[in-house]
Coordinates of C-alpha atoms and ligand atoms in Angstrom, one line a residue:
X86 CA -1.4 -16.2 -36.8
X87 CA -3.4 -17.8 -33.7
X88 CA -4.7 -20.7 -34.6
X89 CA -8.6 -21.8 -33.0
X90 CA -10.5 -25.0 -32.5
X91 CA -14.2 -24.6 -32.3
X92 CA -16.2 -27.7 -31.4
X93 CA -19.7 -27.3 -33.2
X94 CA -18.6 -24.7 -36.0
X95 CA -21.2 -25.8 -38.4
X96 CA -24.0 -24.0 -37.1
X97 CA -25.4 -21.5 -34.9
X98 CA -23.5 -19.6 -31.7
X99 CA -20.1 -22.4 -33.4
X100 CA -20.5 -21.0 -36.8
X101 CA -20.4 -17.3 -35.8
X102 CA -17.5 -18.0 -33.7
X103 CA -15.9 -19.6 -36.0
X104 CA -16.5 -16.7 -38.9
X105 CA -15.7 -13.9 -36.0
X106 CA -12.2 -15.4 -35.1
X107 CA -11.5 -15.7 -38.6
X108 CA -12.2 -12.2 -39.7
X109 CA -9.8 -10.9 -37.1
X110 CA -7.4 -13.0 -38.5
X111 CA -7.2 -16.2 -36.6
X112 CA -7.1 -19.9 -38.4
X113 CA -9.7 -22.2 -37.5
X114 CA -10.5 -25.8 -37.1
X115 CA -14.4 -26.1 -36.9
X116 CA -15.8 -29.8 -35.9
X117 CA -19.2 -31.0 -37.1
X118 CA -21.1 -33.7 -35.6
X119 CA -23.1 -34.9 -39.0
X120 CA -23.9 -31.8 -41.0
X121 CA -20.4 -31.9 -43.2
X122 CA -22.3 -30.0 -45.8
X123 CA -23.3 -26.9 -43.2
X124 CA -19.4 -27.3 -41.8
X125 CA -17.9 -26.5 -45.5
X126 CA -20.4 -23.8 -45.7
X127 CA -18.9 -22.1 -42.8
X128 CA -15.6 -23.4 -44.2
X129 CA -16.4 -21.9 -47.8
X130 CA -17.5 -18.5 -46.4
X131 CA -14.4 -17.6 -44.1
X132 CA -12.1 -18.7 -47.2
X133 CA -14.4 -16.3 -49.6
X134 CA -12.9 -13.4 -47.6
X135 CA -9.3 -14.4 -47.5
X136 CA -8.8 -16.8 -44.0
X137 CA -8.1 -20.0 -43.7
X138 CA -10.3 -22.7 -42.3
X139 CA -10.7 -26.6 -41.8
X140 CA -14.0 -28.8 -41.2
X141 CA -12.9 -32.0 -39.4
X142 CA -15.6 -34.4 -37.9
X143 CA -16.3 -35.1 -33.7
X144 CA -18.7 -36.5 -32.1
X145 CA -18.2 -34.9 -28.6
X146 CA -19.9 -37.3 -27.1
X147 CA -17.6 -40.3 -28.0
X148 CA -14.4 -40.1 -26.2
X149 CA -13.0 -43.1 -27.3
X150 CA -12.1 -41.1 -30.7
X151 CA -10.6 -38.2 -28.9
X152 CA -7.3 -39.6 -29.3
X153 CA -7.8 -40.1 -33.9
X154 CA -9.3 -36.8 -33.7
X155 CA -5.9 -35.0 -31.4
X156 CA -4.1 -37.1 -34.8
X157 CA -6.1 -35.7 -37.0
X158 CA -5.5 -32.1 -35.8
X159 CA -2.0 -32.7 -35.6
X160 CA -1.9 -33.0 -39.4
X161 CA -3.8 -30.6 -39.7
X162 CA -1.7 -28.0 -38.1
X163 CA 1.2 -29.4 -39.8
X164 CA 0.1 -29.4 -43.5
X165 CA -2.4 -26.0 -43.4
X166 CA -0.6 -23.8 -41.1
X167 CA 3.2 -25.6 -40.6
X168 CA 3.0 -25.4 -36.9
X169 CA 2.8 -27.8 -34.0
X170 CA 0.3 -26.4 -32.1
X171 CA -2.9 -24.3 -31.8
X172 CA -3.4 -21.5 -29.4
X173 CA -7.2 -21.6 -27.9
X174 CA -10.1 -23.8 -28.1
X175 CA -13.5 -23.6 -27.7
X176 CA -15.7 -26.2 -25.9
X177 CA -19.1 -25.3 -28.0
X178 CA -20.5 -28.0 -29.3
X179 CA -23.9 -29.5 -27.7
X180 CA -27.6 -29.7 -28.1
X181 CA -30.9 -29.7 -26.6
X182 CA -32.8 -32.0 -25.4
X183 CA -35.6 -30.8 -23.0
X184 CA -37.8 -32.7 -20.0
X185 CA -39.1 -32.4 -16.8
X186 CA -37.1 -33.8 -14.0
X187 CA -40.3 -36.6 -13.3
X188 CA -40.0 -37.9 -16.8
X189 CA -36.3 -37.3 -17.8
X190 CA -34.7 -41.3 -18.4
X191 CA -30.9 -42.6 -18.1
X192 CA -30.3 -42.4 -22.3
X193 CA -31.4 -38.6 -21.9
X194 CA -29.5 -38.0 -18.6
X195 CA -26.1 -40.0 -20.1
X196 CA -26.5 -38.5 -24.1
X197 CA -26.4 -34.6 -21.9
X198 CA -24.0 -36.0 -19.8
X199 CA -21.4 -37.2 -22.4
X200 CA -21.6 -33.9 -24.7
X201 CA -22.0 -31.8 -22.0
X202 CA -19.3 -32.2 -19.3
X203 CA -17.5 -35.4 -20.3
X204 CA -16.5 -34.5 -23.2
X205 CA -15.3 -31.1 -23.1
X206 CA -13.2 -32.4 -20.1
X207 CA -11.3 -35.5 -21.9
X208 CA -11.0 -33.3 -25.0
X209 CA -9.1 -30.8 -23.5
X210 CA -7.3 -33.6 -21.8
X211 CA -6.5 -34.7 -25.0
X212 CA -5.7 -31.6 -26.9
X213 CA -3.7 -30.1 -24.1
X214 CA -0.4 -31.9 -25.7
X215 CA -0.7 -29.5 -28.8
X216 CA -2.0 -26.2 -27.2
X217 CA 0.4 -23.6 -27.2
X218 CA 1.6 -22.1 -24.1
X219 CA -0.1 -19.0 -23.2
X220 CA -3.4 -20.6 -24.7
X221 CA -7.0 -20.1 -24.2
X222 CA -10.0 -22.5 -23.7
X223 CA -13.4 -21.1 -23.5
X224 CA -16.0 -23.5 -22.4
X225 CA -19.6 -22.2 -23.5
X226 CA -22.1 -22.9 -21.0
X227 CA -25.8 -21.3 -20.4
X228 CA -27.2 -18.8 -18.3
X229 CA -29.6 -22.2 -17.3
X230 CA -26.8 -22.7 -14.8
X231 CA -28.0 -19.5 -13.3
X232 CA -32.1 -19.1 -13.6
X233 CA -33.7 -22.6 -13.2
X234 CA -36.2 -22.4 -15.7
X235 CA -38.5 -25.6 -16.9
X236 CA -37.7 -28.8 -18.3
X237 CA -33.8 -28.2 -18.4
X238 CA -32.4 -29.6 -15.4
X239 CA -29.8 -32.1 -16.5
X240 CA -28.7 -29.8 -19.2
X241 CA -28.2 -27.2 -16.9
X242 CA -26.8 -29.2 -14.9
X243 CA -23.7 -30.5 -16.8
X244 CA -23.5 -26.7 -18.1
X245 CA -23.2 -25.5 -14.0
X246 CA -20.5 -28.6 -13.7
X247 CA -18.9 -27.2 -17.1
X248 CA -18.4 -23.9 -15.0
X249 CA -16.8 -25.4 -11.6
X250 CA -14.8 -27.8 -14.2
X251 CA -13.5 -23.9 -15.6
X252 CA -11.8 -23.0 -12.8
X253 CA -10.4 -25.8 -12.2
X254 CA -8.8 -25.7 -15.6
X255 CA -7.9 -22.3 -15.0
X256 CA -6.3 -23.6 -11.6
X257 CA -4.1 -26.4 -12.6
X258 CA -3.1 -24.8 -16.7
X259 CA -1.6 -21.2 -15.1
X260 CA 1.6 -22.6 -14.9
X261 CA 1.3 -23.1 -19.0
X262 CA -0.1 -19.2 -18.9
X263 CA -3.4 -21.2 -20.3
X264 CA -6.7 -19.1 -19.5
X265 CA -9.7 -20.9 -18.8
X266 CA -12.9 -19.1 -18.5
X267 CA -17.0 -20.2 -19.5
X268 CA -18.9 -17.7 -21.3
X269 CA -23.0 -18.5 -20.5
X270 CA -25.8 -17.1 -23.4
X271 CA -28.7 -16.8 -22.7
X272 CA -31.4 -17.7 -25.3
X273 CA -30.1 -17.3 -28.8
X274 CA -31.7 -17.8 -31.8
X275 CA -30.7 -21.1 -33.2
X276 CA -31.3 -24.5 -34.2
X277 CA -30.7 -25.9 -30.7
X278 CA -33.7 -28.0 -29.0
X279 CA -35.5 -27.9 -32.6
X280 CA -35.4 -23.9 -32.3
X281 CA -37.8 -21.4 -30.8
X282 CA -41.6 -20.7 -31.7
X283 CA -42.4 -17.2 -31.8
X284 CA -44.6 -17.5 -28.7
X285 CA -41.5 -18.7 -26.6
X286 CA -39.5 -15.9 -28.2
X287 CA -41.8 -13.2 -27.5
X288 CA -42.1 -14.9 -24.0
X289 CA -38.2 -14.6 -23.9
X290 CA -37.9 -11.4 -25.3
X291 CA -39.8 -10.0 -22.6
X292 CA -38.0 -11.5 -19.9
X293 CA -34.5 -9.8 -21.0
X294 CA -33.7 -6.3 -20.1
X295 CA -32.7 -5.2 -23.8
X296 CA -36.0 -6.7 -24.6
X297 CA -35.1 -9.6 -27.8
X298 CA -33.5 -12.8 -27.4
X299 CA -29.8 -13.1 -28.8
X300 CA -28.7 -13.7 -32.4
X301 CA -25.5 -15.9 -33.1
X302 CA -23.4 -13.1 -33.5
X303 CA -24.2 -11.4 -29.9
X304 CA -21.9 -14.9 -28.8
X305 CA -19.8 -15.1 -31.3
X306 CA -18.5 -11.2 -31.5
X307 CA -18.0 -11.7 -27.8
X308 CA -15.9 -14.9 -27.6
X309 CA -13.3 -13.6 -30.7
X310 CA -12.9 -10.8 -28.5
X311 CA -12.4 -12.6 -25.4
X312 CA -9.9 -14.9 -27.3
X313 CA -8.1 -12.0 -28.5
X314 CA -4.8 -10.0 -26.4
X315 CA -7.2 -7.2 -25.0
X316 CA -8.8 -9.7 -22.2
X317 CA -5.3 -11.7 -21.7
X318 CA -6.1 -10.8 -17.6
X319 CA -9.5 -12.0 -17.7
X320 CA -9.3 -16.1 -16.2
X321 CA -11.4 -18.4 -14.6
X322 CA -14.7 -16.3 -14.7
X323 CA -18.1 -17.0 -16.0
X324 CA -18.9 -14.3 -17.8
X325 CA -23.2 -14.4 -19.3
X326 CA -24.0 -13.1 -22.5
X327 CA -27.5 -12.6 -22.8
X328 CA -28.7 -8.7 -23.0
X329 CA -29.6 -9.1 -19.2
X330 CA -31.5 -12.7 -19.4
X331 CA -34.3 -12.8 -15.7
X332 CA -32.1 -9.9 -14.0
Ligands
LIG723 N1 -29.1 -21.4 -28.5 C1 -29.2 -21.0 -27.2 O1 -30.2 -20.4 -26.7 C2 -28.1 -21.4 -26.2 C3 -28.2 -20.8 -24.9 C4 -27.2 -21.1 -24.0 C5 -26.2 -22.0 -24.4 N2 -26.1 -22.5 -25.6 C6 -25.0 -23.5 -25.9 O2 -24.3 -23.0 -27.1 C7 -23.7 -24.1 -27.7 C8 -24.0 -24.0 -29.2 O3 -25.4 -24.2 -29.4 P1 -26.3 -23.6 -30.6 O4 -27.4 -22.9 -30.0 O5 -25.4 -22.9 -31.5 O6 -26.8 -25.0 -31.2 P2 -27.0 -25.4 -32.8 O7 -27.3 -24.3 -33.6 O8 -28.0 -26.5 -32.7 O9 -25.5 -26.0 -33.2 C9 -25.0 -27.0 -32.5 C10 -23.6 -27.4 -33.0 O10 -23.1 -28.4 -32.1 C11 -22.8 -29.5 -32.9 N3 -23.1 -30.8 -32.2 C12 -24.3 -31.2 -31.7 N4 -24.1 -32.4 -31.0 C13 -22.8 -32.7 -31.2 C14 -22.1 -33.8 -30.8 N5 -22.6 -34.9 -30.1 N6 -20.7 -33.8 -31.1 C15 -20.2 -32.8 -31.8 N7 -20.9 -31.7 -32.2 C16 -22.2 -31.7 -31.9 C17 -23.6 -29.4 -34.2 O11 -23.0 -30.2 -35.3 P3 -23.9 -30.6 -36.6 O12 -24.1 -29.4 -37.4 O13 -23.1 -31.6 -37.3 O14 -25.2 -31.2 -36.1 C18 -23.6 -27.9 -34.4 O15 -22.4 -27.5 -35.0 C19 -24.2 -25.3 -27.0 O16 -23.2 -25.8 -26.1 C20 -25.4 -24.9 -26.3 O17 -25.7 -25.7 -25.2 C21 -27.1 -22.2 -26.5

């Protein structure tokens, strides 16, 4: 059995990952940031239909616990699944938090920053030890790397550095057969940035070719199937998922 790590599993584009992976058989290890009671949902709900799953808690954006969290997985592996290591992980987690470049301040600019690019890169630093050989890391990123569209710039920022940092993971991990690539939704409908109001949906909607924005499950469908054998030969791309998002 493969065994997963999703960063923000509680909710949203983490949570369908999470369920998708699971129903094609894979273990998981979700991480919430504060919403323990939404991670044992997800938790509850892939154990309802026979997989296995653990909720452990991460703030992203606080490397200094990287290392208790790596311990923490460790034991994990050892007492759910009797292995030593875990075969792919998913950089995920992250939020929203929305300005124009005149009125963005350092808090807002360092809070992206951390979550964003520093802390999927000294997580995988520090979970590399215990991936398996042959492993997988998918770093989810956003079609806002792509289309500069308003009052994202930072974000979209750290999520274009998130891509370069991709490659580079794909570069310097091929000699563990480890696959790095960055998979980039477009909008989806979730909880991030406080969610969207149906006039910026319909706005959306209209500007993507198959004419709706993206539900969880668009992402998460795609991701258990890039994790899985069929795409072993797909590495170091960036790869949108958005129905044709400003084409
Ligand atoms: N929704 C979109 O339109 C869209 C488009 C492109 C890219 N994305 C990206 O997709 C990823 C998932 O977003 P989503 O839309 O699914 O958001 P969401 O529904 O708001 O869920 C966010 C998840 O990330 C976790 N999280 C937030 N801050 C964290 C932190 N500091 N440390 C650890 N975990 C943290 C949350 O944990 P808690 O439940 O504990 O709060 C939750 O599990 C993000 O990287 C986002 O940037 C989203």
């Amino acid at each position: 059995m493969s065994i997963v790590i999703i960063t923000g599993g509680s909710r949203g584009i983490g949570a369908s990952i999470a369920t998708e992976c699971a129903r094609r058989g894979s273990g998981v290890i979700l991480t919430y940031n504060s919403n323990q009671r939404a991670a044992e949902t997800v938790v509850g709900a892939i154990e309802a239909k026979g997989g296995k799953a653990v909720a452990l808690q991460l703030d992203v954006g606080d490397s200094a616990t990287f290392p208790a969290f790596a311990d923490a997985v460790r034991q994990q592996l050892t007492a759910t699944w009797g292995r030593e290591t875990f075969d792919a992980l998913v950089n995920n987690a992250g939020y929203g938090r929305f300005n124009p470049i005149a009125t963005v301040n350092e808090a807002e600019f360092d809070g992206l920053f951390r979550v964003h690019l520093k802390g999927p890169f000294f997580l995988t630093q520090a979970l590399l030890p215990l991936m398996a050989n042959g492993g997988h890391i998918v770093n989810v990123t956003s079609a806002t790397s792509r289309v500069a569209t308003a009052g994202v710039a930072p974000y979209a920022a750290f999520k274009g550095g998130l891509e370069v940092l991709t490659r580079y993971m794909a570069k310097e991990f091929g000699d563990r057969r480890i696959r790095a690539n960055a998979v980039a939704p477009g909008p989806i409908r979730t909880e991030l940035g406080g969610g969207l109001s149906a006039d910026f949906e319909a706005l959306l909607a209209g500007e993507t070719a198959l004419g709706r924005v993206g539900e969880p499950d668009d992402v998460g469908r795609m991701v258990a199937s890039l994790l899985s054998d069929d795409n072993r030969w797909v590495n170091a791309q960036i790869i949108e998922v958005s129905g044709g998002y400003i084409i």
